[in-house]
Amino acid sequence: MADILKKGAFRSAVAALACMTTSVAWAVKDMPGGPTVNQWNLAEPANAIARGQHWLHEMLMWVCVLIFIGVFAVMFYSIWAHRKSRGAKSADFHESTTVEIVWTVVPFIIVVGLGIAATGEVIAQKDTSNPDLTVKVTGYQWKWGYDYLKGEGEGIAFLSNLATPREQIEDRNYPDAKSKREANPTYLMEVDQPLVVPADKKVRLVITANDVIHSYYVPRLGIKQDAIPGFIRDSWFRADKPGIYRGACTELCGKDHAFMPIVVEAKSDADYKKWVEEKKKEMLAWADDPNKEWALADLSARGEKVYAANCVACHQASGKGVPGAFPALEGSKVVLGKRDDHIAIMLNGKAGSAMASFKGLSDTELAAVITYARNAWGNKAEDNLVQPQAVKAARK
Amino acid sequence: MSAVIGQHDDHAHDHAHDHPTGWRRWLYATNHKDIGTMYLWFSFTMLMVGGLNALLLRTELFQPGLQIVSPEFFNQLTTMHGLIMVFGAIMPAFVGFANWQIPLMIGASDMAFARMNNFSFWLLPPAALLLVASYFVPGGATAAGWTIYAPLSVQMGPGMDLAIFALHIMGASSIMGSINIVTTILNMRAPGMTLMKMPLFVWTWLITAYLLIAVMPVLAGAITMLLTDRHFGTSFFNAGGGGDPVMFQHIFWFFGHPEVYIMILPAFGIVSEIIPTFARKRLFGYSSMVYATASIAILSFIVWAHHMFTTGMPVTGQLFFMYATMLIAVPTGVKIFNWVATMWRGSMTFETPMLFAIGFIFVFTMGGLTGIILSVAPLDIALHDTYYVVAHFHYVLVAGSLYALFAGTYYWLPKWTGHMYDERLGKWHFWMSLVSFNLTFFPMHFLGLAGMPRRYADYPMQFADFNAIVTVGAFWFGLSQLIFLWVVIKCIRGGEKAADNPWGAADGLEWTIPSPAPFHTFETPPVVK
């Protein structure tokens, strides 16, 4: 389609039409690795699968456009020519077996043709055999987790959170949010830690979820696969060239469904090796000794960070939660109650509610966030300092 | 059977002498016309409520960022918009048409089960109240999408339970309505009206009613399992207890796909009545239209998993559902070719019903063609759960079902009210709806292709312009429907007196009786040659 209308002309027409109503998007630039301004077709493909989708779409579009033009040329000619106001007298023909067979058989043949054309792509998409790297992807409310299972980088694991600050999103709370996000070309499609993979290698993703169904969608890599809690599904991609590829969660997963983007960074072999080394060092440095005895202030400070990454979406920075949907931690019975009950709910979640299990966090992180909650927002719990050992013991 | 008709006649006689007036006329209604009228007003009210939800969420989406609603309330809006439109607006509207028209078109004195008919209708207002009231319970209305996928729907607050009860009640209402329709059509046709002489609207409703009877219990099963998962510790959809979240989707879509045709087949029926009337030429291929309708209905049971290509089916599963789905294009094509062939060398005039019918064919076909694109599994994987899908199903549900409902209303309004509607206003309604509809939904194709997921409260800046256009279109479309309300009220209150057969060329028993249709019609069945 792109060649019928000059891309530039179309874009400015759209912008002009939108401008009659609003003044957004004049300042906005294309997103590197993501959508372009007023993009109106599939994203530029970055591998064979996405190219296949492109080709199929282009082909089908034209078939559909031709059928559409054919059928409606006849209809509109008829509307013009066979109208009473032009003196048309109605004919009295009906039922013609020949015609009816023709217009059943011809579409059938077209459909069979289209089916055959698409079959190869279906098979290619599902072929996850012989990967160079296998990564487990876990969907959480509302972030993604990556575990490098097999291949270069085995053992690396991290969570990937939205990096766009709330100050750019919430106009109600931050009056200058609009100007800030207009200056951010990767608004809502940026993360703190992207999935890093080697370019031109077959990457198999084994995909699951921790709470509800999510869906892993990266348009330019031609991949979309639901993440289903309790089940493993697999999919694969190959990023032909190094670069950034952005995507998003596409299965409604609750409140922050729109705020758990995906960023895949494909690196050249050498760069990827370097990244793996650095990442492993970093993980060692971050790995905490669960037997360390912490001071209240240090642990609570660490806990505030854990809280900001994992809890704030529901329980809010104020600790007041969202009335009716997510309980407040300020003055909460659990938080002010027995230490072990508090640890238990963090490890096991609460059945039938949105409170998930957070046993994926380390002993130190859990101890830190529990300690933080027991001291923040005016909370004064009895056991207000919970050491990592207590969490470690409770896991058994 | 003659016994049933006999009883019915007695009944009608009682009423002729003493039928209740005031509020009793409506609460105790057993007359198919009164009940049909209530269905139609109910569904129009719900169309406005569902539309209000849509306009609120479109207001939030007018610009990037979060301005007027929170993301959790946004999700409630998208969910309730879908539930209200599907179960509150479109489905009851078609039942309203069935109530009014089926007895008139087959020469029956009323529906087969008059009191059950009353009950099927009066179940709907409490269900609607439950749905709307769920906004005001702690945690608000359900925010799990109209598809209420587990386990997200298991997480929801009490609003979800209210929605489950509402769906149960509406399901019961639909099943009763369908049994009534099937019984009426099969047993109460005028002498001489064989099945293959029935008007197409009656045919499409007969098939639709069977679909409803087949699939509403399936939905009831799915939401009951959901209810017990939520409250009674079962794990139908919880992998931790040996269940499977994807099973919910299989059950839901085994209901959901036939449901899609439940909402479009009667629309095909209405359009098949209108085109021949205004082309002054009989329908080109009556029997092939009947067979095509039946084929679509049968195919609808074996394509459900095309809504689930991204759940990770085996290759063979994807191929089967892809091929089966593509096949639906064949009978649907037959229908469109038939309408065009009916128009061909006719002697056409373009009153509002005809405009909406032609608008239906034109715009619905676009939805059909994007349906073919979506049926192709590898492309569906690219487009699933993006705005492309939102565009697709609004092209078939709004430009399809809703346009046909408008067409049908304008077509039969003279018969219902005894007055001609205001043709000039009707045309305004059509052109405003057509332009604003496309302004609203056409850009959604672009957004979807560019990768904007559906059910997003906020989106990247690059999608801003199209979203702004969509919102403007949505308000325009929503406000245009007030013209329709005005036309209908005006027509009820007065206007040029309608002849028995105001369209001249219209064929069918309903045009042999006076306008407005008297309270009791066909007490003595007409004879069809």
PDB file of N, CA and C in Angstrom, chain A residues 201-253:
ATOM      1  N   LYS A 201      21.227 -15.309  15.695  1.00  0.00           N
ATOM      2  CA  LYS A 201      21.219 -16.617  16.358  1.00  0.00           C
ATOM      3  C   LYS A 201      19.762 -16.968  16.620  1.00  0.00           C
ATOM      4  N   LYS A 202      19.495 -18.273  16.595  1.00  0.00           N
ATOM      5  CA  LYS A 202      18.124 -18.695  16.854  1.00  0.00           C
ATOM      6  C   LYS A 202      17.864 -18.682  18.359  1.00  0.00           C
ATOM      7  N   VAL A 203      16.955 -17.862  18.800  1.00  0.00           N
ATOM      8  CA  VAL A 203      16.642 -17.755  20.227  1.00  0.00           C
ATOM      9  C   VAL A 203      15.286 -18.390  20.470  1.00  0.00           C
ATOM     10  N   ARG A 204      15.263 -19.410  21.334  1.00  0.00           N
ATOM     11  CA  ARG A 204      13.987 -20.043  21.683  1.00  0.00           C
ATOM     12  C   ARG A 204      13.531 -19.454  23.003  1.00  0.00           C
ATOM     13  N   LEU A 205      12.275 -19.044  23.041  1.00  0.00           N
ATOM     14  CA  LEU A 205      11.727 -18.525  24.286  1.00  0.00           C
ATOM     15  C   LEU A 205      10.780 -19.573  24.851  1.00  0.00           C
ATOM     16  N   VAL A 206      10.982 -19.963  26.108  1.00  0.00           N
ATOM     17  CA  VAL A 206       9.951 -20.758  26.768  1.00  0.00           C
ATOM     18  C   VAL A 206       9.201 -19.787  27.668  1.00  0.00           C
ATOM     19  N   ILE A 207       7.908 -19.712  27.434  1.00  0.00           N
ATOM     20  CA  ILE A 207       7.140 -18.590  27.976  1.00  0.00           C
ATOM     21  C   ILE A 207       6.093 -19.079  28.963  1.00  0.00           C
ATOM     22  N   THR A 208       6.045 -18.446  30.110  1.00  0.00           N
ATOM     23  CA  THR A 208       5.035 -18.776  31.103  1.00  0.00           C
ATOM     24  C   THR A 208       4.658 -17.503  31.850  1.00  0.00           C
ATOM     25  N   ALA A 209       3.778 -17.634  32.827  1.00  0.00           N
ATOM     26  CA  ALA A 209       3.382 -16.451  33.594  1.00  0.00           C
ATOM     27  C   ALA A 209       3.238 -16.834  35.050  1.00  0.00           C
ATOM     28  N   ASN A 210       3.272 -15.810  35.881  1.00  0.00           N
ATOM     29  CA  ASN A 210       3.256 -16.026  37.307  1.00  0.00           C
ATOM     30  C   ASN A 210       1.866 -15.880  37.902  1.00  0.00           C
ATOM     31  N   ASP A 211       0.995 -15.094  37.247  1.00  0.00           N
ATOM     32  CA  ASP A 211      -0.277 -14.755  37.887  1.00  0.00           C
ATOM     33  C   ASP A 211      -1.445 -14.920  36.930  1.00  0.00           C
ATOM     34  N   VAL A 212      -1.501 -14.064  35.906  1.00  0.00           N
ATOM     35  CA  VAL A 212      -2.578 -14.163  34.927  1.00  0.00           C
ATOM     36  C   VAL A 212      -1.931 -14.307  33.549  1.00  0.00           C
ATOM     37  N   ILE A 213      -2.763 -14.406  32.512  1.00  0.00           N
ATOM     38  CA  ILE A 213      -2.205 -14.577  31.176  1.00  0.00           C
ATOM     39  C   ILE A 213      -1.669 -13.239  30.666  1.00  0.00           C
ATOM     40  N   HIS A 214      -0.462 -13.258  30.154  1.00  0.00           N
ATOM     41  CA  HIS A 214       0.119 -12.113  29.463  1.00  0.00           C
ATOM     42  C   HIS A 214       0.424 -12.569  28.045  1.00  0.00           C
ATOM     43  N   SER A 215       0.933 -11.681  27.213  1.00  0.00           N
ATOM     44  CA  SER A 215       1.306 -12.119  25.873  1.00  0.00           C
ATOM     45  C   SER A 215       2.544 -11.363  25.418  1.00  0.00           C
ATOM     46  N   TYR A 216       3.497 -12.119  24.888  1.00  0.00           N
ATOM     47  CA  TYR A 216       4.806 -11.577  24.538  1.00  0.00           C
ATOM     48  C   TYR A 216       4.820 -11.206  23.064  1.00  0.00           C
ATOM     49  N   TYR A 217       4.885  -9.916  22.786  1.00  0.00           N
ATOM     50  CA  TYR A 217       4.679  -9.427  21.416  1.00  0.00           C
ATOM     51  C   TYR A 217       5.793  -8.465  21.023  1.00  0.00           C
ATOM     52  N   VAL A 218       6.584  -8.860  20.009  1.00  0.00           N
ATOM     53  CA  VAL A 218       7.592  -7.954  19.464  1.00  0.00           C
ATOM     54  C   VAL A 218       7.368  -7.900  17.947  1.00  0.00           C
ATOM     55  N   PRO A 219       6.715  -6.833  17.446  1.00  0.00           N
ATOM     56  CA  PRO A 219       6.284  -6.819  16.044  1.00  0.00           C
ATOM     57  C   PRO A 219       7.400  -7.079  15.042  1.00  0.00           C
ATOM     58  N   ARG A 220       8.526  -6.382  15.168  1.00  0.00           N
ATOM     59  CA  ARG A 220       9.544  -6.498  14.126  1.00  0.00           C
ATOM     60  C   ARG A 220      10.191  -7.868  14.098  1.00  0.00           C
ATOM     61  N   LEU A 221      10.081  -8.617  15.197  1.00  0.00           N
ATOM     62  CA  LEU A 221      10.646  -9.967  15.217  1.00  0.00           C
ATOM     63  C   LEU A 221       9.591 -11.012  14.842  1.00  0.00           C
ATOM     64  N   GLY A 222       8.370 -10.567  14.559  1.00  0.00           N
ATOM     65  CA  GLY A 222       7.319 -11.483  14.107  1.00  0.00           C
ATOM     66  C   GLY A 222       6.861 -12.449  15.176  1.00  0.00           C
ATOM     67  N   ILE A 223       6.967 -12.064  16.444  1.00  0.00           N
ATOM     68  CA  ILE A 223       6.648 -13.003  17.507  1.00  0.00           C
ATOM     69  C   ILE A 223       5.518 -12.480  18.383  1.00  0.00           C
ATOM     70  N   LYS A 224       4.558 -13.357  18.676  1.00  0.00           N
ATOM     71  CA  LYS A 224       3.545 -13.063  19.693  1.00  0.00           C
ATOM     72  C   LYS A 224       3.111 -14.402  20.284  1.00  0.00           C
ATOM     73  N   GLN A 225       3.299 -14.554  21.561  1.00  0.00           N
ATOM     74  CA  GLN A 225       2.944 -15.819  22.208  1.00  0.00           C
ATOM     75  C   GLN A 225       2.394 -15.517  23.593  1.00  0.00           C
ATOM     76  N   ASP A 226       1.222 -16.090  23.884  1.00  0.00           N
ATOM     77  CA  ASP A 226       0.632 -15.884  25.211  1.00  0.00           C
ATOM     78  C   ASP A 226       1.503 -16.547  26.275  1.00  0.00           C
ATOM     79  N   ALA A 227       1.573 -15.909  27.433  1.00  0.00           N
ATOM     80  CA  ALA A 227       2.267 -16.452  28.592  1.00  0.00           C
ATOM     81  C   ALA A 227       1.195 -16.933  29.556  1.00  0.00           C
ATOM     82  N   ILE A 228       1.144 -18.240  29.789  1.00  0.00           N
ATOM     83  CA  ILE A 228       0.019 -18.823  30.512  1.00  0.00           C
ATOM     84  C   ILE A 228       0.488 -19.366  31.850  1.00  0.00           C
ATOM     85  N   PRO A 229      -0.104 -18.906  32.953  1.00  0.00           N
ATOM     86  CA  PRO A 229       0.375 -19.342  34.271  1.00  0.00           C
ATOM     87  C   PRO A 229       0.203 -20.851  34.439  1.00  0.00           C
ATOM     88  N   GLY A 230       1.279 -21.506  34.861  1.00  0.00           N
ATOM     89  CA  GLY A 230       1.207 -22.952  35.106  1.00  0.00           C
ATOM     90  C   GLY A 230       1.511 -23.786  33.883  1.00  0.00           C
ATOM     91  N   PHE A 231       1.663 -23.157  32.753  1.00  0.00           N
ATOM     92  CA  PHE A 231       1.987 -23.902  31.538  1.00  0.00           C
ATOM     93  C   PHE A 231       3.160 -23.240  30.834  1.00  0.00           C
ATOM     94  N   ILE A 232       3.871 -24.056  30.064  1.00  0.00           N
ATOM     95  CA  ILE A 232       4.994 -23.542  29.297  1.00  0.00           C
ATOM     96  C   ILE A 232       4.620 -23.599  27.822  1.00  0.00           C
ATOM     97  N   ARG A 233       4.785 -22.494  27.124  1.00  0.00           N
ATOM     98  CA  ARG A 233       4.624 -22.505  25.669  1.00  0.00           C
ATOM     99  C   ARG A 233       5.949 -22.040  25.087  1.00  0.00           C
ATOM    100  N   ASP A 234       6.295 -22.485  23.886  1.00  0.00           N
ATOM    101  CA  ASP A 234       7.538 -21.961  23.336  1.00  0.00           C
ATOM    102  C   ASP A 234       7.339 -21.300  21.993  1.00  0.00           C
ATOM    103  N   SER A 235       8.269 -20.428  21.684  1.00  0.00           N
ATOM    104  CA  SER A 235       8.243 -19.693  20.440  1.00  0.00           C
ATOM    105  C   SER A 235       9.695 -19.354  20.122  1.00  0.00           C
ATOM    106  N   TRP A 236       9.959 -18.752  19.000  1.00  0.00           N
ATOM    107  CA  TRP A 236      11.352 -18.445  18.681  1.00  0.00           C
ATOM    108  C   TRP A 236      11.457 -17.227  17.781  1.00  0.00           C
ATOM    109  N   PHE A 237      12.654 -16.634  17.781  1.00  0.00           N
ATOM    110  CA  PHE A 237      12.920 -15.563  16.831  1.00  0.00           C
ATOM    111  C   PHE A 237      14.407 -15.531  16.534  1.00  0.00           C
ATOM    112  N   ARG A 238      14.720 -14.848  15.483  1.00  0.00           N
ATOM    113  CA  ARG A 238      16.111 -14.596  15.136  1.00  0.00           C
ATOM    114  C   ARG A 238      16.163 -13.131  14.721  1.00  0.00           C
ATOM    115  N   ALA A 239      17.017 -12.367  15.396  1.00  0.00           N
ATOM    116  CA  ALA A 239      17.169 -10.970  14.988  1.00  0.00           C
ATOM    117  C   ALA A 239      18.314 -10.939  13.996  1.00  0.00           C
ATOM    118  N   ASP A 240      18.003 -10.662  12.726  1.00  0.00           N
ATOM    119  CA  ASP A 240      19.036 -10.745  11.696  1.00  0.00           C
ATOM    120  C   ASP A 240      20.209  -9.819  11.991  1.00  0.00           C
ATOM    121  N   LYS A 241      19.904  -8.601  12.462  1.00  0.00           N
ATOM    122  CA  LYS A 241      20.967  -7.610  12.655  1.00  0.00           C
ATOM    123  C   LYS A 241      20.943  -7.114  14.087  1.00  0.00           C
ATOM    124  N   PRO A 242      22.089  -6.652  14.593  1.00  0.00           N
ATOM    125  CA  PRO A 242      22.084  -6.026  15.919  1.00  0.00           C
ATOM    126  C   PRO A 242      21.144  -4.829  15.915  1.00  0.00           C
ATOM    127  N   GLY A 243      20.528  -4.572  17.041  1.00  0.00           N
ATOM    128  CA  GLY A 243      19.616  -3.435  17.096  1.00  0.00           C
ATOM    129  C   GLY A 243      18.650  -3.577  18.245  1.00  0.00           C
ATOM    130  N   ILE A 244      17.758  -2.599  18.363  1.00  0.00           N
ATOM    131  CA  ILE A 244      16.760  -2.592  19.429  1.00  0.00           C
ATOM    132  C   ILE A 244      15.404  -2.915  18.822  1.00  0.00           C
ATOM    133  N   TYR A 245      14.679  -3.806  19.451  1.00  0.00           N
ATOM    134  CA  TYR A 245      13.357  -4.189  18.957  1.00  0.00           C
ATOM    135  C   TYR A 245      12.381  -4.060  20.102  1.00  0.00           C
ATOM    136  N   ARG A 246      11.357  -3.215  19.917  1.00  0.00           N
ATOM    137  CA  ARG A 246      10.442  -2.957  21.029  1.00  0.00           C
ATOM    138  C   ARG A 246       9.104  -3.645  20.832  1.00  0.00           C
ATOM    139  N   GLY A 247       8.507  -4.011  21.955  1.00  0.00           N
ATOM    140  CA  GLY A 247       7.209  -4.666  21.889  1.00  0.00           C
ATOM    141  C   GLY A 247       6.423  -4.398  23.152  1.00  0.00           C
ATOM    142  N   ALA A 248       5.345  -5.173  23.347  1.00  0.00           N
ATOM    143  CA  ALA A 248       4.446  -4.882  24.455  1.00  0.00           C
ATOM    144  C   ALA A 248       3.672  -6.125  24.842  1.00  0.00           C
ATOM    145  N   CYS A 249       3.014  -6.039  25.996  1.00  0.00           N
ATOM    146  CA  CYS A 249       2.120  -7.125  26.420  1.00  0.00           C
ATOM    147  C   CYS A 249       0.808  -6.947  25.676  1.00  0.00           C
ATOM    148  N   THR A 250       0.299  -8.045  25.071  1.00  0.00           N
ATOM    149  CA  THR A 250      -0.938  -7.910  24.305  1.00  0.00           C
ATOM    150  C   THR A 250      -2.081  -8.746  24.850  1.00  0.00           C
ATOM    151  N   GLU A 251      -1.984  -9.226  26.099  1.00  0.00           N
ATOM    152  CA  GLU A 251      -3.173  -9.877  26.647  1.00  0.00           C
ATOM    153  C   GLU A 251      -3.544  -9.141  27.914  1.00  0.00           C
ATOM    154  N   LEU A 252      -4.801  -8.682  27.970  1.00  0.00           N
ATOM    155  CA  LEU A 252      -5.248  -7.897  29.121  1.00  0.00           C
ATOM    156  C   LEU A 252      -4.882  -8.617  30.418  1.00  0.00           C
ATOM    157  N   CYS A 253      -4.091  -7.939  31.270  1.00  0.00           N
ATOM    158  CA  CYS A 253      -3.567  -8.612  32.451  1.00  0.00           C
ATOM    159  C   CYS A 253      -3.809  -7.789  33.700  1.00  0.00           C
TER     160      CYS A 253
END
